[in-house]
Amino acid sequence: MTDSKNHTLHVFSNAVAMAESAASCWLKLLGQRNSGQQFTVALSGGRTPRALYSETVKQACDKGVSFDDVHFFWGDERCVPPDDGENNFQIAAEHLFAPLQIVEEQIHRIKGECDETFAVNQAESEICRVSELNDDGQPVLDLVLLGMGEDGHVASLFPSDKEAFESSAVYRAITGPKPPPRRITLGYPALAEAQAAWVLISGKGKADVLRASLASDDSTPLARVLSSRTHTEIFTDFDLA
Ligand code: 6PG
């Protein structure tokens, strides 16, 4: 583990060990709540969360940690139906919500299959209804879970999306270079405001872009998020050395 000005880097030898540690940290955070205190979390998409979900379920059952009052949102969603294999909600439903018997009232999915303007407005009003808000009306989530792509994108904030740098929208519909192209993503302001932000990065192929992101304030979307926050936890299953 290495601590730097605005992030802590946790390096693991493999994806399972990374998932075990992130799951244990998450359950520790949940365990620190007062009873009945809600917890708001934005889940990430892509492949990496699956191992985290399975490990979280296993440890939660072993340790008897409750997920009552945890409200689930997404950092981004692909504009595909919830039964589509590319849908981020579906992975959580199968590997986290069903095993933990999470009730519908706690799940605030982005309706990627609907008209985008409707889906963006619905997702925004839902996250702002449930979450604490800062003075600018941005949701202050307890935890944001992110992955990172080979181009340094996080959520669906891609390097080519210059509009995102200026936008104060909580959620936006975008066209990204990673299939499926149409997506709805949280913006930089909400990622900056979260109480905790954890980036789980799997795959040695991402080492160079992670190094570049740690070495500058704006060379990649991840770099922008790191420089907008006082602290971010980064978990990797590869060594940067
Ligand atoms: C998405 C994601 C995206 C993802 C990264 C890493 O919906 O595509 O939210 O930001 O986290 O692309 O994806 P992998 O975990 O599959 O490498």
mmCIF file with all atom_site columns, N, CA and C in Angstrom, residues 6-12 18 22 42 44 48 52 143-149 152-155 191 196-202 206 210 213-214 221-223 225-226 229 231-238:
data_model
loop_
_atom_site.group_PDB
_atom_site.id
_atom_site.type_symbol
_atom_site.label_atom_id
_atom_site.label_alt_id
_atom_site.label_comp_id
_atom_site.label_asym_id
_atom_site.label_entity_id
_atom_site.label_seq_id
_atom_site.pdbx_PDB_ins_code
_atom_site.Cartn_x
_atom_site.Cartn_y
_atom_site.Cartn_z
_atom_site.occupancy
_atom_site.B_iso_or_equiv
_atom_site.pdbx_formal_charge
_atom_site.auth_seq_id
_atom_site.auth_comp_id
_atom_site.auth_asym_id
_atom_site.auth_atom_id
_atom_site.pdbx_PDB_model_num
ATOM 1   N N  . ASN A 1 6   ? -3.204  12.525 -2.850  1.00 0.00 ? 6   ASN A N  1
ATOM 2   C CA . ASN A 1 6   ? -4.678  12.466 -2.905  1.00 0.00 ? 6   ASN A CA 1
ATOM 3   C C  . ASN A 1 6   ? -5.217  11.060 -3.128  1.00 0.00 ? 6   ASN A C  1
ATOM 4   N N  . HIS A 1 7   ? -4.362  10.062 -2.932  1.00 0.00 ? 7   HIS A N  1
ATOM 5   C CA . HIS A 1 7   ? -4.886  8.705  -3.086  1.00 0.00 ? 7   HIS A CA 1
ATOM 6   C C  . HIS A 1 7   ? -4.022  7.705  -2.324  1.00 0.00 ? 7   HIS A C  1
ATOM 7   N N  . THR A 1 8   ? -4.630  6.549  -2.058  1.00 0.00 ? 8   THR A N  1
ATOM 8   C CA . THR A 1 8   ? -3.902  5.416  -1.496  1.00 0.00 ? 8   THR A CA 1
ATOM 9   C C  . THR A 1 8   ? -4.006  4.289  -2.510  1.00 0.00 ? 8   THR A C  1
ATOM 10  N N  . LEU A 1 9   ? -2.875  3.686  -2.821  1.00 0.00 ? 9   LEU A N  1
ATOM 11  C CA . LEU A 1 9   ? -2.839  2.615  -3.814  1.00 0.00 ? 9   LEU A CA 1
ATOM 12  C C  . LEU A 1 9   ? -2.654  1.281  -3.092  1.00 0.00 ? 9   LEU A C  1
ATOM 13  N N  . HIS A 1 10  ? -3.630  0.389  -3.281  1.00 0.00 ? 10  HIS A N  1
ATOM 14  C CA . HIS A 1 10  ? -3.573  -0.947 -2.684  1.00 0.00 ? 10  HIS A CA 1
ATOM 15  C C  . HIS A 1 10  ? -3.292  -1.937 -3.820  1.00 0.00 ? 10  HIS A C  1
ATOM 16  N N  . VAL A 1 11  ? -2.158  -2.609 -3.769  1.00 0.00 ? 11  VAL A N  1
ATOM 17  C CA . VAL A 1 11  ? -1.758  -3.516 -4.847  1.00 0.00 ? 11  VAL A CA 1
ATOM 18  C C  . VAL A 1 11  ? -1.920  -4.968 -4.410  1.00 0.00 ? 11  VAL A C  1
ATOM 19  N N  . PHE A 1 12  ? -2.593  -5.760 -5.245  1.00 0.00 ? 12  PHE A N  1
ATOM 20  C CA . PHE A 1 12  ? -2.814  -7.167 -4.936  1.00 0.00 ? 12  PHE A CA 1
ATOM 21  C C  . PHE A 1 12  ? -2.246  -8.028 -6.070  1.00 0.00 ? 12  PHE A C  1
ATOM 22  N N  . MET A 1 18  ? -7.897  -8.851 -4.581  1.00 0.00 ? 18  MET A N  1
ATOM 23  C CA . MET A 1 18  ? -8.366  -7.460 -4.656  1.00 0.00 ? 18  MET A CA 1
ATOM 24  C C  . MET A 1 18  ? -9.838  -7.385 -4.255  1.00 0.00 ? 18  MET A C  1
ATOM 25  N N  . ALA A 1 22  ? -11.451 -5.346 -1.031  1.00 0.00 ? 22  ALA A N  1
ATOM 26  C CA . ALA A 1 22  ? -12.450 -4.283 -1.249  1.00 0.00 ? 22  ALA A CA 1
ATOM 27  C C  . ALA A 1 22  ? -13.768 -4.640 -0.565  1.00 0.00 ? 22  ALA A C  1
ATOM 28  N N  . ALA A 1 42  ? -22.874 4.134  -5.219  1.00 0.00 ? 42  ALA A N  1
ATOM 29  C CA . ALA A 1 42  ? -23.008 4.021  -6.679  1.00 0.00 ? 42  ALA A CA 1
ATOM 30  C C  . ALA A 1 42  ? -22.109 2.882  -7.140  1.00 0.00 ? 42  ALA A C  1
ATOM 31  N N  . SER A 1 44  ? -20.267 0.350  -10.001 1.00 0.00 ? 44  SER A N  1
ATOM 32  C CA . SER A 1 44  ? -19.671 0.571  -11.329 1.00 0.00 ? 44  SER A CA 1
ATOM 33  C C  . SER A 1 44  ? -20.133 -0.522 -12.276 1.00 0.00 ? 44  SER A C  1
ATOM 34  N N  . THR A 1 48  ? -15.137 -6.055 -13.767 1.00 0.00 ? 48  THR A N  1
ATOM 35  C CA . THR A 1 48  ? -14.452 -6.147 -12.467 1.00 0.00 ? 48  THR A CA 1
ATOM 36  C C  . THR A 1 48  ? -15.393 -6.290 -11.271 1.00 0.00 ? 48  THR A C  1
ATOM 37  N N  . LEU A 1 52  ? -16.180 -8.673 -6.903  1.00 0.00 ? 52  LEU A N  1
ATOM 38  C CA . LEU A 1 52  ? -16.449 -7.911 -5.679  1.00 0.00 ? 52  LEU A CA 1
ATOM 39  C C  . LEU A 1 52  ? -17.810 -8.284 -5.113  1.00 0.00 ? 52  LEU A C  1
ATOM 40  N N  . LEU A 1 143 ? -20.455 6.269  -0.848  1.00 0.00 ? 143 LEU A N  1
ATOM 41  C CA . LEU A 1 143 ? -19.398 5.546  -1.540  1.00 0.00 ? 143 LEU A CA 1
ATOM 42  C C  . LEU A 1 143 ? -19.684 5.477  -3.038  1.00 0.00 ? 143 LEU A C  1
ATOM 43  N N  . VAL A 1 144 ? -18.671 5.753  -3.832  1.00 0.00 ? 144 VAL A N  1
ATOM 44  C CA . VAL A 1 144 ? -18.747 5.538  -5.279  1.00 0.00 ? 144 VAL A CA 1
ATOM 45  C C  . VAL A 1 144 ? -17.717 4.477  -5.639  1.00 0.00 ? 144 VAL A C  1
ATOM 46  N N  . LEU A 1 145 ? -18.181 3.419  -6.283  1.00 0.00 ? 145 LEU A N  1
ATOM 47  C CA . LEU A 1 145 ? -17.281 2.372  -6.769  1.00 0.00 ? 145 LEU A CA 1
ATOM 48  C C  . LEU A 1 145 ? -17.067 2.603  -8.261  1.00 0.00 ? 145 LEU A C  1
ATOM 49  N N  . LEU A 1 146 ? -15.810 2.616  -8.677  1.00 0.00 ? 146 LEU A N  1
ATOM 50  C CA . LEU A 1 146 ? -15.479 2.871  -10.078 1.00 0.00 ? 146 LEU A CA 1
ATOM 51  C C  . LEU A 1 146 ? -14.533 1.802  -10.596 1.00 0.00 ? 146 LEU A C  1
ATOM 52  N N  . GLY A 1 147 ? -14.581 1.602  -11.910 1.00 0.00 ? 147 GLY A N  1
ATOM 53  C CA . GLY A 1 147 ? -13.551 0.821  -12.585 1.00 0.00 ? 147 GLY A CA 1
ATOM 54  C C  . GLY A 1 147 ? -12.776 1.819  -13.429 1.00 0.00 ? 147 GLY A C  1
ATOM 55  N N  . MET A 1 148 ? -11.804 1.330  -14.193 1.00 0.00 ? 148 MET A N  1
ATOM 56  C CA . MET A 1 148 ? -11.093 2.198  -15.134 1.00 0.00 ? 148 MET A CA 1
ATOM 57  C C  . MET A 1 148 ? -10.831 1.419  -16.406 1.00 0.00 ? 148 MET A C  1
ATOM 58  N N  . GLY A 1 149 ? -11.033 2.093  -17.542 1.00 0.00 ? 149 GLY A N  1
ATOM 59  C CA . GLY A 1 149 ? -10.798 1.454  -18.833 1.00 0.00 ? 149 GLY A CA 1
ATOM 60  C C  . GLY A 1 149 ? -9.370  1.695  -19.309 1.00 0.00 ? 149 GLY A C  1
ATOM 61  N N  . GLY A 1 152 ? -8.307  5.187  -19.594 1.00 0.00 ? 152 GLY A N  1
ATOM 62  C CA . GLY A 1 152 ? -8.376  6.025  -18.398 1.00 0.00 ? 152 GLY A CA 1
ATOM 63  C C  . GLY A 1 152 ? -9.769  6.523  -18.085 1.00 0.00 ? 152 GLY A C  1
ATOM 64  N N  . HIS A 1 153 ? -10.785 6.003  -18.826 1.00 0.00 ? 153 HIS A N  1
ATOM 65  C CA . HIS A 1 153 ? -12.146 6.440  -18.490 1.00 0.00 ? 153 HIS A CA 1
ATOM 66  C C  . HIS A 1 153 ? -12.607 5.802  -17.189 1.00 0.00 ? 153 HIS A C  1
ATOM 67  N N  . VAL A 1 154 ? -13.465 6.524  -16.460 1.00 0.00 ? 154 VAL A N  1
ATOM 68  C CA . VAL A 1 154 ? -14.140 5.988  -15.280 1.00 0.00 ? 154 VAL A CA 1
ATOM 69  C C  . VAL A 1 154 ? -15.632 6.223  -15.469 1.00 0.00 ? 154 VAL A C  1
ATOM 70  N N  . ALA A 1 155 ? -16.489 5.411  -14.888 1.00 0.00 ? 155 ALA A N  1
ATOM 71  C CA . ALA A 1 155 ? -17.915 5.435  -15.189 1.00 0.00 ? 155 ALA A CA 1
ATOM 72  C C  . ALA A 1 155 ? -18.015 5.498  -16.709 1.00 0.00 ? 155 ALA A C  1
ATOM 73  N N  . LEU A 1 191 ? -18.845 12.746 -8.573  1.00 0.00 ? 191 LEU A N  1
ATOM 74  C CA . LEU A 1 191 ? -17.711 11.893 -8.195  1.00 0.00 ? 191 LEU A CA 1
ATOM 75  C C  . LEU A 1 191 ? -16.783 12.632 -7.237  1.00 0.00 ? 191 LEU A C  1
ATOM 76  N N  . ALA A 1 196 ? -16.629 8.789  -0.063  1.00 0.00 ? 196 ALA A N  1
ATOM 77  C CA . ALA A 1 196 ? -15.538 7.865  -0.382  1.00 0.00 ? 196 ALA A CA 1
ATOM 78  C C  . ALA A 1 196 ? -15.648 7.457  -1.846  1.00 0.00 ? 196 ALA A C  1
ATOM 79  N N  . ALA A 1 197 ? -14.490 7.327  -2.495  1.00 0.00 ? 197 ALA A N  1
ATOM 80  C CA . ALA A 1 197 ? -14.463 6.845  -3.875  1.00 0.00 ? 197 ALA A CA 1
ATOM 81  C C  . ALA A 1 197 ? -13.373 5.788  -3.973  1.00 0.00 ? 197 ALA A C  1
ATOM 82  N N  . TRP A 1 198 ? -13.764 4.619  -4.469  1.00 0.00 ? 198 TRP A N  1
ATOM 83  C CA . TRP A 1 198 ? -12.825 3.515  -4.607  1.00 0.00 ? 198 TRP A CA 1
ATOM 84  C C  . TRP A 1 198 ? -12.775 3.109  -6.072  1.00 0.00 ? 198 TRP A C  1
ATOM 85  N N  . VAL A 1 199 ? -11.578 3.009  -6.606  1.00 0.00 ? 199 VAL A N  1
ATOM 86  C CA . VAL A 1 199 ? -11.409 2.618  -7.999  1.00 0.00 ? 199 VAL A CA 1
ATOM 87  C C  . VAL A 1 199 ? -10.778 1.231  -8.026  1.00 0.00 ? 199 VAL A C  1
ATOM 88  N N  . LEU A 1 200 ? -11.489 0.258  -8.591  1.00 0.00 ? 200 LEU A N  1
ATOM 89  C CA . LEU A 1 200 ? -10.981 -1.112 -8.675  1.00 0.00 ? 200 LEU A CA 1
ATOM 90  C C  . LEU A 1 200 ? -10.513 -1.341 -10.116 1.00 0.00 ? 200 LEU A C  1
ATOM 91  N N  . ILE A 1 201 ? -9.209  -1.555 -10.273 1.00 0.00 ? 201 ILE A N  1
ATOM 92  C CA . ILE A 1 201 ? -8.626  -1.621 -11.611 1.00 0.00 ? 201 ILE A CA 1
ATOM 93  C C  . ILE A 1 201 ? -8.003  -2.989 -11.822 1.00 0.00 ? 201 ILE A C  1
ATOM 94  N N  . SER A 1 202 ? -8.595  -3.730 -12.744 1.00 0.00 ? 202 SER A N  1
ATOM 95  C CA . SER A 1 202 ? -8.123  -5.097 -12.989 1.00 0.00 ? 202 SER A CA 1
ATOM 96  C C  . SER A 1 202 ? -7.532  -5.213 -14.388 1.00 0.00 ? 202 SER A C  1
ATOM 97  N N  . LYS A 1 206 ? -3.656  -2.035 -18.045 1.00 0.00 ? 206 LYS A N  1
ATOM 98  C CA . LYS A 1 206 ? -4.053  -0.682 -17.644 1.00 0.00 ? 206 LYS A CA 1
ATOM 99  C C  . LYS A 1 206 ? -2.947  0.033  -16.867 1.00 0.00 ? 206 LYS A C  1
ATOM 100 N N  . LEU A 1 210 ? -2.758  4.032  -15.812 1.00 0.00 ? 210 LEU A N  1
ATOM 101 C CA . LEU A 1 210 ? -2.874  4.348  -14.383 1.00 0.00 ? 210 LEU A CA 1
ATOM 102 C C  . LEU A 1 210 ? -1.685  5.212  -13.953 1.00 0.00 ? 210 LEU A C  1
ATOM 103 N N  . SER A 1 213 ? -2.243  8.611  -15.065 1.00 0.00 ? 213 SER A N  1
ATOM 104 C CA . SER A 1 213 ? -3.314  9.251  -14.289 1.00 0.00 ? 213 SER A CA 1
ATOM 105 C C  . SER A 1 213 ? -2.817  9.713  -12.924 1.00 0.00 ? 213 SER A C  1
ATOM 106 N N  . LEU A 1 214 ? -1.861  8.959  -12.363 1.00 0.00 ? 214 LEU A N  1
ATOM 107 C CA . LEU A 1 214 ? -1.326  9.325  -11.042 1.00 0.00 ? 214 LEU A CA 1
ATOM 108 C C  . LEU A 1 214 ? -0.309  10.446 -11.145 1.00 0.00 ? 214 LEU A C  1
ATOM 109 N N  . PRO A 1 221 ? -9.589  10.911 -17.582 1.00 0.00 ? 221 PRO A N  1
ATOM 110 C CA . PRO A 1 221 ? -10.740 11.093 -16.680 1.00 0.00 ? 221 PRO A CA 1
ATOM 111 C C  . PRO A 1 221 ? -10.435 10.668 -15.241 1.00 0.00 ? 221 PRO A C  1
ATOM 112 N N  . LEU A 1 222 ? -9.701  9.573  -15.054 1.00 0.00 ? 222 LEU A N  1
ATOM 113 C CA . LEU A 1 222 ? -9.339  9.176  -13.684 1.00 0.00 ? 222 LEU A CA 1
ATOM 114 C C  . LEU A 1 222 ? -8.511  10.265 -13.020 1.00 0.00 ? 222 LEU A C  1
ATOM 115 N N  . ALA A 1 223 ? -7.542  10.820 -13.740 1.00 0.00 ? 223 ALA A N  1
ATOM 116 C CA . ALA A 1 223 ? -6.698  11.886 -13.175 1.00 0.00 ? 223 ALA A CA 1
ATOM 117 C C  . ALA A 1 223 ? -7.564  13.062 -12.739 1.00 0.00 ? 223 ALA A C  1
ATOM 118 N N  . VAL A 1 225 ? -10.689 12.967 -11.757 1.00 0.00 ? 225 VAL A N  1
ATOM 119 C CA . VAL A 1 225 ? -11.419 12.602 -10.530 1.00 0.00 ? 225 VAL A CA 1
ATOM 120 C C  . VAL A 1 225 ? -10.476 12.673 -9.333  1.00 0.00 ? 225 VAL A C  1
ATOM 121 N N  . LEU A 1 226 ? -9.275  12.118 -9.483  1.00 0.00 ? 226 LEU A N  1
ATOM 122 C CA . LEU A 1 226 ? -8.327  12.127 -8.357  1.00 0.00 ? 226 LEU A CA 1
ATOM 123 C C  . LEU A 1 226 ? -7.999  13.559 -7.927  1.00 0.00 ? 226 LEU A C  1
ATOM 124 N N  . ARG A 1 229 ? -10.641 15.463 -5.793  1.00 0.00 ? 229 ARG A N  1
ATOM 125 C CA . ARG A 1 229 ? -10.975 14.925 -4.475  1.00 0.00 ? 229 ARG A CA 1
ATOM 126 C C  . ARG A 1 229 ? -9.783  15.057 -3.507  1.00 0.00 ? 229 ARG A C  1
ATOM 127 N N  . HIS A 1 231 ? -9.251  12.674 -1.275  1.00 0.00 ? 231 HIS A N  1
ATOM 128 C CA . HIS A 1 231 ? -8.720  11.326 -1.150  1.00 0.00 ? 231 HIS A CA 1
ATOM 129 C C  . HIS A 1 231 ? -9.532  10.303 -1.926  1.00 0.00 ? 231 HIS A C  1
ATOM 130 N N  . THR A 1 232 ? -8.812  9.364  -2.526  1.00 0.00 ? 232 THR A N  1
ATOM 131 C CA . THR A 1 232 ? -9.432  8.265  -3.277  1.00 0.00 ? 232 THR A CA 1
ATOM 132 C C  . THR A 1 232 ? -8.625  6.993  -3.010  1.00 0.00 ? 232 THR A C  1
ATOM 133 N N  . GLU A 1 233 ? -9.323  5.872  -2.848  1.00 0.00 ? 233 GLU A N  1
ATOM 134 C CA . GLU A 1 233 ? -8.646  4.582  -2.670  1.00 0.00 ? 233 GLU A CA 1
ATOM 135 C C  . GLU A 1 233 ? -8.586  3.886  -4.038  1.00 0.00 ? 233 GLU A C  1
ATOM 136 N N  . ILE A 1 234 ? -7.412  3.404  -4.405  1.00 0.00 ? 234 ILE A N  1
ATOM 137 C CA . ILE A 1 234 ? -7.244  2.696  -5.670  1.00 0.00 ? 234 ILE A CA 1
ATOM 138 C C  . ILE A 1 234 ? -6.792  1.271  -5.370  1.00 0.00 ? 234 ILE A C  1
ATOM 139 N N  . PHE A 1 235 ? -7.510  0.313  -5.924  1.00 0.00 ? 235 PHE A N  1
ATOM 140 C CA . PHE A 1 235 ? -7.175  -1.097 -5.755  1.00 0.00 ? 235 PHE A CA 1
ATOM 141 C C  . PHE A 1 235 ? -6.749  -1.649 -7.122  1.00 0.00 ? 235 PHE A C  1
ATOM 142 N N  . THR A 1 236 ? -5.605  -2.309 -7.171  1.00 0.00 ? 236 THR A N  1
ATOM 143 C CA . THR A 1 236 ? -5.194  -2.923 -8.440  1.00 0.00 ? 236 THR A CA 1
ATOM 144 C C  . THR A 1 236 ? -4.782  -4.375 -8.216  1.00 0.00 ? 236 THR A C  1
ATOM 145 N N  . ASP A 1 237 ? -4.906  -5.175 -9.309  1.00 0.00 ? 237 ASP A N  1
ATOM 146 C CA . ASP A 1 237 ? -4.437  -6.567 -9.219  1.00 0.00 ? 237 ASP A CA 1
ATOM 147 C C  . ASP A 1 237 ? -3.143  -6.726 -10.031 1.00 0.00 ? 237 ASP A C  1
ATOM 148 N N  . PHE A 1 238 ? -2.414  -5.645 -10.154 1.00 0.00 ? 238 PHE A N  1
ATOM 149 C CA . PHE A 1 238 ? -1.104  -5.659 -10.809 1.00 0.00 ? 238 PHE A CA 1
ATOM 150 C C  . PHE A 1 238 ? -0.218  -4.623 -10.133 1.00 0.00 ? 238 PHE A C  1
#
